[in-house]
Amino acid sequence: MGNWFAGAGEIFAALFSNDAFMVRQALREPAAWPIGLIVTILGGLVFYALYRAIPWVERKLEPTIMVTSYLMIGGIIFVEVIRRFTFGQQAPWSTTIPPFLFLIMTWVGCSYNVKLRTHLAFAEFRTALPRAGQMACLTMDAILWIGFSWVVIVTSSRMVANSASNFQIMLGTDNVLQWWFLVSVPLAFLMLAGRVIENWVDDYRNYKSGAPLIEQAVIGAD
């Protein structure tokens, strides 16, 4: 247990120092994993509270981010294709920024689809189970998603810290840093953890009230 939490002090000291190099070094410590689990759960609870407190955020946060990212990607490609074939000019960042916008759209979209339960559904199989079995499957889903989020948050945070400590510049730009985009990955999985908690709380309430637990998931039905 002592080895598991080894380096916890270094991680907190590095975070408060606001030094990307120190953060990168500290996140190599074994304590990054238990601290990452705590951050995943607490961050998920924060987003869950946000979803419950602000109805617009609950309904529109992920779709707004996804549509905005998609329109920016389409707009950049559309304008730069015209500029390239009409005027022989092209912004050097027009081929590097869209993939990072796609990264944001993809992982935020993952959170949205967890909200809609279009991942790990298996509705046909689960509806044949007794209510206790259905609730067990839904709880297993929640544990798996929290586990996935935990792994992604820890590993992607290391990637973000590494990019920031090396001052990696977006290709084609002079002062746009890559970590500004990469940080969207751990943030998206904190949002996802909040959706997982939200779903499980709803499932538990349905289980206690006798309401149906398993419903057919439809993409885009929200």
PDB file of C-alpha atoms in Angstrom:
ATOM      1  CA  MET A   1       0.000   0.000   0.000  1.00  0.00           C
ATOM      2  CA  GLY A   2       2.894   2.337   0.791  1.00  0.00           C
ATOM      3  CA  ASN A   3       4.403   1.750  -2.668  1.00  0.00           C
ATOM      4  CA  TRP A   4       0.972   2.354  -4.236  1.00  0.00           C
ATOM      5  CA  PHE A   5       0.868   5.869  -2.788  1.00  0.00           C
ATOM      6  CA  ALA A   6       4.590   6.556  -3.236  1.00  0.00           C
ATOM      7  CA  GLY A   7       5.113   9.971  -4.749  1.00  0.00           C
ATOM      8  CA  ALA A   8       1.717  11.418  -3.836  1.00  0.00           C
ATOM      9  CA  GLY A   9       3.389  14.418  -2.221  1.00  0.00           C
ATOM     10  CA  GLU A  10       5.467  15.050  -5.336  1.00  0.00           C
ATOM     11  CA  ILE A  11       2.330  15.033  -7.504  1.00  0.00           C
ATOM     12  CA  PHE A  12       0.514  17.601  -5.379  1.00  0.00           C
ATOM     13  CA  ALA A  13       3.652  19.752  -5.092  1.00  0.00           C
ATOM     14  CA  ALA A  14       4.112  19.650  -8.868  1.00  0.00           C
ATOM     15  CA  LEU A  15       0.488  20.601  -9.526  1.00  0.00           C
ATOM     16  CA  PHE A  16       0.703  23.612  -7.204  1.00  0.00           C
ATOM     17  CA  SER A  17       4.048  24.642  -8.703  1.00  0.00           C
ATOM     18  CA  ASN A  18       2.409  25.154 -12.126  1.00  0.00           C
ATOM     19  CA  ASP A  19       5.566  23.685 -13.697  1.00  0.00           C
ATOM     20  CA  ALA A  20       4.780  21.317 -16.583  1.00  0.00           C
ATOM     21  CA  PHE A  21       8.161  19.571 -16.330  1.00  0.00           C
ATOM     22  CA  MET A  22       7.630  18.826 -12.627  1.00  0.00           C
ATOM     23  CA  VAL A  23       4.112  17.593 -13.353  1.00  0.00           C
ATOM     24  CA  ARG A  24       5.415  15.268 -16.071  1.00  0.00           C
ATOM     25  CA  GLN A  25       7.998  13.804 -13.720  1.00  0.00           C
ATOM     26  CA  ALA A  26       5.538  13.470 -10.838  1.00  0.00           C
ATOM     27  CA  LEU A  27       2.909  11.673 -12.928  1.00  0.00           C
ATOM     28  CA  ARG A  28       5.384   8.833 -13.427  1.00  0.00           C
ATOM     29  CA  GLU A  29       5.037   7.979  -9.732  1.00  0.00           C
ATOM     30  CA  PRO A  30       2.893   4.978  -8.689  1.00  0.00           C
ATOM     31  CA  ALA A  31       0.585   7.348  -6.807  1.00  0.00           C
ATOM     32  CA  ALA A  32      -0.669   8.704 -10.122  1.00  0.00           C
ATOM     33  CA  TRP A  33      -3.041   5.724 -10.318  1.00  0.00           C
ATOM     34  CA  PRO A  34      -4.855   5.989  -6.962  1.00  0.00           C
ATOM     35  CA  ILE A  35      -4.940   9.777  -7.261  1.00  0.00           C
ATOM     36  CA  GLY A  36      -6.264   9.373 -10.794  1.00  0.00           C
ATOM     37  CA  LEU A  37      -9.054   7.125  -9.513  1.00  0.00           C
ATOM     38  CA  ILE A  38     -10.002   9.714  -6.891  1.00  0.00           C
ATOM     39  CA  VAL A  39      -9.960  12.463  -9.540  1.00  0.00           C
ATOM     40  CA  THR A  40     -12.112  10.328 -11.856  1.00  0.00           C
ATOM     41  CA  ILE A  41     -14.761   9.726  -9.203  1.00  0.00           C
ATOM     42  CA  LEU A  42     -14.750  13.246  -7.761  1.00  0.00           C
ATOM     43  CA  GLY A  43     -14.652  14.822 -11.218  1.00  0.00           C
ATOM     44  CA  GLY A  44     -17.535  12.609 -12.287  1.00  0.00           C
ATOM     45  CA  LEU A  45     -19.511  13.701  -9.228  1.00  0.00           C
ATOM     46  CA  VAL A  46     -18.829  17.358 -10.080  1.00  0.00           C
ATOM     47  CA  PHE A  47     -20.152  16.898 -13.615  1.00  0.00           C
ATOM     48  CA  TYR A  48     -23.091  14.881 -12.282  1.00  0.00           C
ATOM     49  CA  ALA A  49     -23.990  17.767  -9.960  1.00  0.00           C
ATOM     50  CA  LEU A  50     -23.627  20.165 -12.896  1.00  0.00           C
ATOM     51  CA  TYR A  51     -25.943  18.057 -15.048  1.00  0.00           C
ATOM     52  CA  ARG A  52     -28.548  17.978 -12.300  1.00  0.00           C
ATOM     53  CA  ALA A  53     -28.268  21.671 -11.437  1.00  0.00           C
ATOM     54  CA  ILE A  54     -28.389  23.128 -14.954  1.00  0.00           C
ATOM     55  CA  PRO A  55     -30.898  21.495 -17.361  1.00  0.00           C
ATOM     56  CA  TRP A  56     -29.334  23.098 -20.451  1.00  0.00           C
ATOM     57  CA  VAL A  57     -25.953  21.535 -19.597  1.00  0.00           C
ATOM     58  CA  GLU A  58     -27.599  18.153 -19.064  1.00  0.00           C
ATOM     59  CA  ARG A  59     -29.289  18.256 -22.469  1.00  0.00           C
ATOM     60  CA  LYS A  60     -26.984  20.291 -24.689  1.00  0.00           C
ATOM     61  CA  LEU A  61     -23.381  20.317 -23.417  1.00  0.00           C
ATOM     62  CA  GLU A  62     -21.981  17.465 -25.521  1.00  0.00           C
ATOM     63  CA  PRO A  63     -24.082  18.156 -28.650  1.00  0.00           C
ATOM     64  CA  THR A  64     -22.995  21.808 -28.605  1.00  0.00           C
ATOM     65  CA  ILE A  65     -19.309  20.891 -28.379  1.00  0.00           C
ATOM     66  CA  MET A  66     -19.643  18.206 -31.058  1.00  0.00           C
ATOM     67  CA  VAL A  67     -21.539  20.386 -33.530  1.00  0.00           C
ATOM     68  CA  THR A  68     -19.190  23.333 -32.964  1.00  0.00           C
ATOM     69  CA  SER A  69     -16.128  21.143 -33.546  1.00  0.00           C
ATOM     70  CA  TYR A  70     -17.713  19.599 -36.646  1.00  0.00           C
ATOM     71  CA  LEU A  71     -18.610  22.988 -38.128  1.00  0.00           C
ATOM     72  CA  MET A  72     -15.107  24.295 -37.468  1.00  0.00           C
ATOM     73  CA  ILE A  73     -13.578  21.262 -39.186  1.00  0.00           C
ATOM     74  CA  GLY A  74     -15.900  21.623 -42.164  1.00  0.00           C
ATOM     75  CA  GLY A  75     -15.381  25.379 -42.358  1.00  0.00           C
ATOM     76  CA  ILE A  76     -11.587  25.129 -42.310  1.00  0.00           C
ATOM     77  CA  ILE A  77     -11.520  22.417 -44.973  1.00  0.00           C
ATOM     78  CA  PHE A  78     -14.079  24.196 -47.189  1.00  0.00           C
ATOM     79  CA  VAL A  79     -12.330  27.571 -47.099  1.00  0.00           C
ATOM     80  CA  GLU A  80      -8.818  26.194 -47.501  1.00  0.00           C
ATOM     81  CA  VAL A  81      -9.736  23.950 -50.436  1.00  0.00           C
ATOM     82  CA  ILE A  82     -11.158  26.975 -52.253  1.00  0.00           C
ATOM     83  CA  ARG A  83      -8.108  29.076 -51.373  1.00  0.00           C
ATOM     84  CA  ARG A  84      -5.740  26.351 -52.517  1.00  0.00           C
ATOM     85  CA  PHE A  85      -7.289  25.672 -55.918  1.00  0.00           C
ATOM     86  CA  THR A  86      -8.404  29.226 -56.643  1.00  0.00           C
ATOM     87  CA  PHE A  87      -5.621  31.394 -55.262  1.00  0.00           C
ATOM     88  CA  GLY A  88      -2.809  28.886 -54.807  1.00  0.00           C
ATOM     89  CA  GLN A  89      -2.654  29.663 -51.099  1.00  0.00           C
ATOM     90  CA  GLN A  90      -3.308  27.595 -47.997  1.00  0.00           C
ATOM     91  CA  ALA A  91      -2.948  28.250 -44.284  1.00  0.00           C
ATOM     92  CA  PRO A  92      -0.189  25.949 -42.968  1.00  0.00           C
ATOM     93  CA  TRP A  93      -2.280  24.991 -39.916  1.00  0.00           C
ATOM     94  CA  SER A  94      -5.310  23.965 -41.987  1.00  0.00           C
ATOM     95  CA  THR A  95      -4.161  20.337 -42.101  1.00  0.00           C
ATOM     96  CA  THR A  96      -3.059  20.059 -38.460  1.00  0.00           C
ATOM     97  CA  ILE A  97      -5.818  21.692 -36.417  1.00  0.00           C
ATOM     98  CA  PRO A  98      -8.813  19.751 -37.874  1.00  0.00           C
ATOM     99  CA  PRO A  99      -7.530  16.373 -36.601  1.00  0.00           C
ATOM    100  CA  PHE A 100      -7.336  17.790 -33.083  1.00  0.00           C
ATOM    101  CA  LEU A 101     -10.844  19.204 -33.413  1.00  0.00           C
ATOM    102  CA  PHE A 102     -11.925  15.748 -34.510  1.00  0.00           C
ATOM    103  CA  LEU A 103     -10.301  14.384 -31.340  1.00  0.00           C
ATOM    104  CA  ILE A 104     -12.478  16.698 -29.251  1.00  0.00           C
ATOM    105  CA  MET A 105     -15.611  15.773 -31.185  1.00  0.00           C
ATOM    106  CA  THR A 106     -14.903  12.044 -30.865  1.00  0.00           C
ATOM    107  CA  TRP A 107     -14.354  11.814 -27.118  1.00  0.00           C
ATOM    108  CA  VAL A 108     -17.088  14.244 -26.190  1.00  0.00           C
ATOM    109  CA  GLY A 109     -19.312  12.196 -28.486  1.00  0.00           C
ATOM    110  CA  CYS A 110     -18.354   9.124 -26.479  1.00  0.00           C
ATOM    111  CA  SER A 111     -19.699  10.825 -23.350  1.00  0.00           C
ATOM    112  CA  TYR A 112     -22.903  11.709 -25.193  1.00  0.00           C
ATOM    113  CA  ASN A 113     -23.456   8.152 -26.343  1.00  0.00           C
ATOM    114  CA  VAL A 114     -22.938   6.874 -22.823  1.00  0.00           C
ATOM    115  CA  LYS A 115     -25.729   9.268 -21.834  1.00  0.00           C
ATOM    116  CA  LEU A 116     -27.932   7.742 -24.552  1.00  0.00           C
ATOM    117  CA  ARG A 117     -26.798   4.226 -23.536  1.00  0.00           C
ATOM    118  CA  THR A 118     -25.835   3.329 -27.094  1.00  0.00           C
ATOM    119  CA  HIS A 119     -22.635   1.722 -25.767  1.00  0.00           C
ATOM    120  CA  LEU A 120     -22.688  -1.593 -23.883  1.00  0.00           C
ATOM    121  CA  ALA A 121     -26.454  -1.936 -24.333  1.00  0.00           C
ATOM    122  CA  PHE A 122     -27.168  -5.642 -25.065  1.00  0.00           C
ATOM    123  CA  ALA A 123     -30.855  -4.845 -24.483  1.00  0.00           C
ATOM    124  CA  GLU A 124     -32.228  -8.024 -26.062  1.00  0.00           C
ATOM    125  CA  PHE A 125     -30.215 -10.252 -23.740  1.00  0.00           C
ATOM    126  CA  ARG A 126     -30.727  -8.193 -20.605  1.00  0.00           C
ATOM    127  CA  THR A 127     -34.485  -7.823 -20.880  1.00  0.00           C
ATOM    128  CA  ALA A 128     -34.709 -11.609 -20.452  1.00  0.00           C
ATOM    129  CA  LEU A 129     -32.977 -11.412 -17.071  1.00  0.00           C
ATOM    130  CA  PRO A 130     -34.741 -10.932 -13.729  1.00  0.00           C
ATOM    131  CA  ARG A 131     -34.658  -7.399 -12.275  1.00  0.00           C
ATOM    132  CA  ALA A 132     -31.752  -8.225  -9.969  1.00  0.00           C
ATOM    133  CA  GLY A 133     -29.774  -9.514 -12.945  1.00  0.00           C
ATOM    134  CA  GLN A 134     -30.580  -6.417 -14.968  1.00  0.00           C
ATOM    135  CA  MET A 135     -29.432  -4.158 -12.147  1.00  0.00           C
ATOM    136  CA  ALA A 136     -26.264  -6.208 -11.770  1.00  0.00           C
ATOM    137  CA  CYS A 137     -25.507  -5.753 -15.476  1.00  0.00           C
ATOM    138  CA  LEU A 138     -26.126  -2.014 -15.284  1.00  0.00           C
ATOM    139  CA  THR A 139     -23.871  -1.775 -12.240  1.00  0.00           C
ATOM    140  CA  MET A 140     -21.200  -3.738 -14.080  1.00  0.00           C
ATOM    141  CA  ASP A 141     -21.495  -1.254 -16.968  1.00  0.00           C
ATOM    142  CA  ALA A 142     -20.945   1.637 -14.557  1.00  0.00           C
ATOM    143  CA  ILE A 143     -17.889  -0.015 -12.996  1.00  0.00           C
ATOM    144  CA  LEU A 144     -16.400  -0.788 -16.413  1.00  0.00           C
ATOM    145  CA  TRP A 145     -16.915   2.770 -17.668  1.00  0.00           C
ATOM    146  CA  ILE A 146     -15.391   4.245 -14.519  1.00  0.00           C
ATOM    147  CA  GLY A 147     -12.452   1.881 -14.983  1.00  0.00           C
ATOM    148  CA  PHE A 148     -12.015   2.873 -18.623  1.00  0.00           C
ATOM    149  CA  SER A 149     -12.232   6.544 -17.690  1.00  0.00           C
ATOM    150  CA  TRP A 150      -9.672   6.072 -14.913  1.00  0.00           C
ATOM    151  CA  VAL A 151      -7.125   4.518 -17.273  1.00  0.00           C
ATOM    152  CA  VAL A 152      -7.660   7.141 -19.982  1.00  0.00           C
ATOM    153  CA  ILE A 153      -7.515  10.065 -17.549  1.00  0.00           C
ATOM    154  CA  VAL A 154      -4.215   8.927 -16.020  1.00  0.00           C
ATOM    155  CA  THR A 155      -2.505   8.039 -19.298  1.00  0.00           C
ATOM    156  CA  SER A 156      -3.779  11.047 -21.247  1.00  0.00           C
ATOM    157  CA  SER A 157      -2.817  13.383 -18.392  1.00  0.00           C
ATOM    158  CA  ARG A 158       0.725  12.088 -18.720  1.00  0.00           C
ATOM    159  CA  MET A 159       0.575  12.806 -22.450  1.00  0.00           C
ATOM    160  CA  VAL A 160      -0.718  16.336 -21.800  1.00  0.00           C
ATOM    161  CA  ALA A 161       2.029  17.009 -19.251  1.00  0.00           C
ATOM    162  CA  ASN A 162       4.672  15.673 -21.623  1.00  0.00           C
ATOM    163  CA  SER A 163       3.411  17.901 -24.442  1.00  0.00           C
ATOM    164  CA  ALA A 164       3.275  20.959 -22.189  1.00  0.00           C
ATOM    165  CA  SER A 165       6.743  20.377 -20.721  1.00  0.00           C
ATOM    166  CA  ASN A 166       8.232  20.122 -24.208  1.00  0.00           C
ATOM    167  CA  PHE A 167       6.372  23.217 -25.430  1.00  0.00           C
ATOM    168  CA  GLN A 168       5.049  21.298 -28.431  1.00  0.00           C
ATOM    169  CA  ILE A 169       3.707  23.808 -30.926  1.00  0.00           C
ATOM    170  CA  MET A 170       0.872  22.968 -33.287  1.00  0.00           C
ATOM    171  CA  LEU A 171       2.444  22.462 -36.698  1.00  0.00           C
ATOM    172  CA  GLY A 172       1.797  25.411 -38.958  1.00  0.00           C
ATOM    173  CA  THR A 173       1.389  27.881 -36.100  1.00  0.00           C
ATOM    174  CA  ASP A 174       3.753  30.082 -34.112  1.00  0.00           C
ATOM    175  CA  ASN A 175       2.232  30.063 -30.649  1.00  0.00           C
ATOM    176  CA  VAL A 176      -0.627  27.523 -30.457  1.00  0.00           C
ATOM    177  CA  LEU A 177       0.347  24.713 -28.063  1.00  0.00           C
ATOM    178  CA  GLN A 178      -0.751  21.140 -28.654  1.00  0.00           C
ATOM    179  CA  TRP A 179      -1.638  20.508 -25.032  1.00  0.00           C
ATOM    180  CA  TRP A 180      -4.485  23.034 -25.287  1.00  0.00           C
ATOM    181  CA  PHE A 181      -6.213  20.462 -27.483  1.00  0.00           C
ATOM    182  CA  LEU A 182      -4.906  17.293 -25.814  1.00  0.00           C
ATOM    183  CA  VAL A 183      -6.328  18.309 -22.441  1.00  0.00           C
ATOM    184  CA  SER A 184      -9.764  17.751 -23.950  1.00  0.00           C
ATOM    185  CA  VAL A 185      -9.247  13.984 -23.609  1.00  0.00           C
ATOM    186  CA  PRO A 186      -9.135  13.758 -19.781  1.00  0.00           C
ATOM    187  CA  LEU A 187     -11.841  16.425 -19.557  1.00  0.00           C
ATOM    188  CA  ALA A 188     -14.093  14.453 -21.910  1.00  0.00           C
ATOM    189  CA  PHE A 189     -13.679  11.338 -19.776  1.00  0.00           C
ATOM    190  CA  LEU A 190     -14.537  13.292 -16.636  1.00  0.00           C
ATOM    191  CA  MET A 191     -17.732  14.285 -18.450  1.00  0.00           C
ATOM    192  CA  LEU A 192     -18.230  10.621 -19.320  1.00  0.00           C
ATOM    193  CA  ALA A 193     -17.767   9.612 -15.674  1.00  0.00           C
ATOM    194  CA  GLY A 194     -20.462  12.125 -14.760  1.00  0.00           C
ATOM    195  CA  ARG A 195     -22.826  10.529 -17.295  1.00  0.00           C
ATOM    196  CA  VAL A 196     -22.054   7.081 -15.870  1.00  0.00           C
ATOM    197  CA  ILE A 197     -22.923   8.234 -12.363  1.00  0.00           C
ATOM    198  CA  GLU A 198     -26.067   9.941 -13.652  1.00  0.00           C
ATOM    199  CA  ASN A 199     -27.211   6.774 -15.421  1.00  0.00           C
ATOM    200  CA  TRP A 200     -26.515   4.534 -12.445  1.00  0.00           C
ATOM    201  CA  VAL A 201     -28.416   6.816 -10.054  1.00  0.00           C
ATOM    202  CA  ASP A 202     -31.398   6.735 -12.421  1.00  0.00           C
ATOM    203  CA  ASP A 203     -31.106   2.950 -12.673  1.00  0.00           C
ATOM    204  CA  TYR A 204     -31.065   2.570  -8.895  1.00  0.00           C
ATOM    205  CA  ARG A 205     -34.135   4.762  -8.536  1.00  0.00           C
ATOM    206  CA  ASN A 206     -35.935   2.730 -11.194  1.00  0.00           C
ATOM    207  CA  TYR A 207     -34.917  -0.488  -9.468  1.00  0.00           C
ATOM    208  CA  LYS A 208     -36.292   0.685  -6.123  1.00  0.00           C
ATOM    209  CA  SER A 209     -39.497   2.063  -7.640  1.00  0.00           C
ATOM    210  CA  GLY A 210     -40.229  -0.930  -9.857  1.00  0.00           C
ATOM    211  CA  ALA A 211     -39.922   1.060 -13.091  1.00  0.00           C
ATOM    212  CA  PRO A 212     -38.450  -0.640 -16.193  1.00  0.00           C
ATOM    213  CA  LEU A 213     -34.660  -0.875 -16.102  1.00  0.00           C
ATOM    214  CA  ILE A 214     -33.797  -1.764 -19.684  1.00  0.00           C
ATOM    215  CA  GLU A 215     -34.973   0.318 -22.613  1.00  0.00           C
ATOM    216  CA  GLN A 216     -34.043   0.110 -26.269  1.00  0.00           C
ATOM    217  CA  ALA A 217     -31.275   2.627 -26.996  1.00  0.00           C
ATOM    218  CA  VAL A 218     -31.515   4.658 -30.203  1.00  0.00           C
ATOM    219  CA  ILE A 219     -28.682   6.827 -31.481  1.00  0.00           C
ATOM    220  CA  GLY A 220     -29.774  10.438 -31.773  1.00  0.00           C
ATOM    221  CA  ALA A 221     -33.022   9.855 -29.924  1.00  0.00           C
ATOM    222  CA  ASP A 222     -32.390  12.499 -27.264  1.00  0.00           C
TER     223      ASP A 222
END
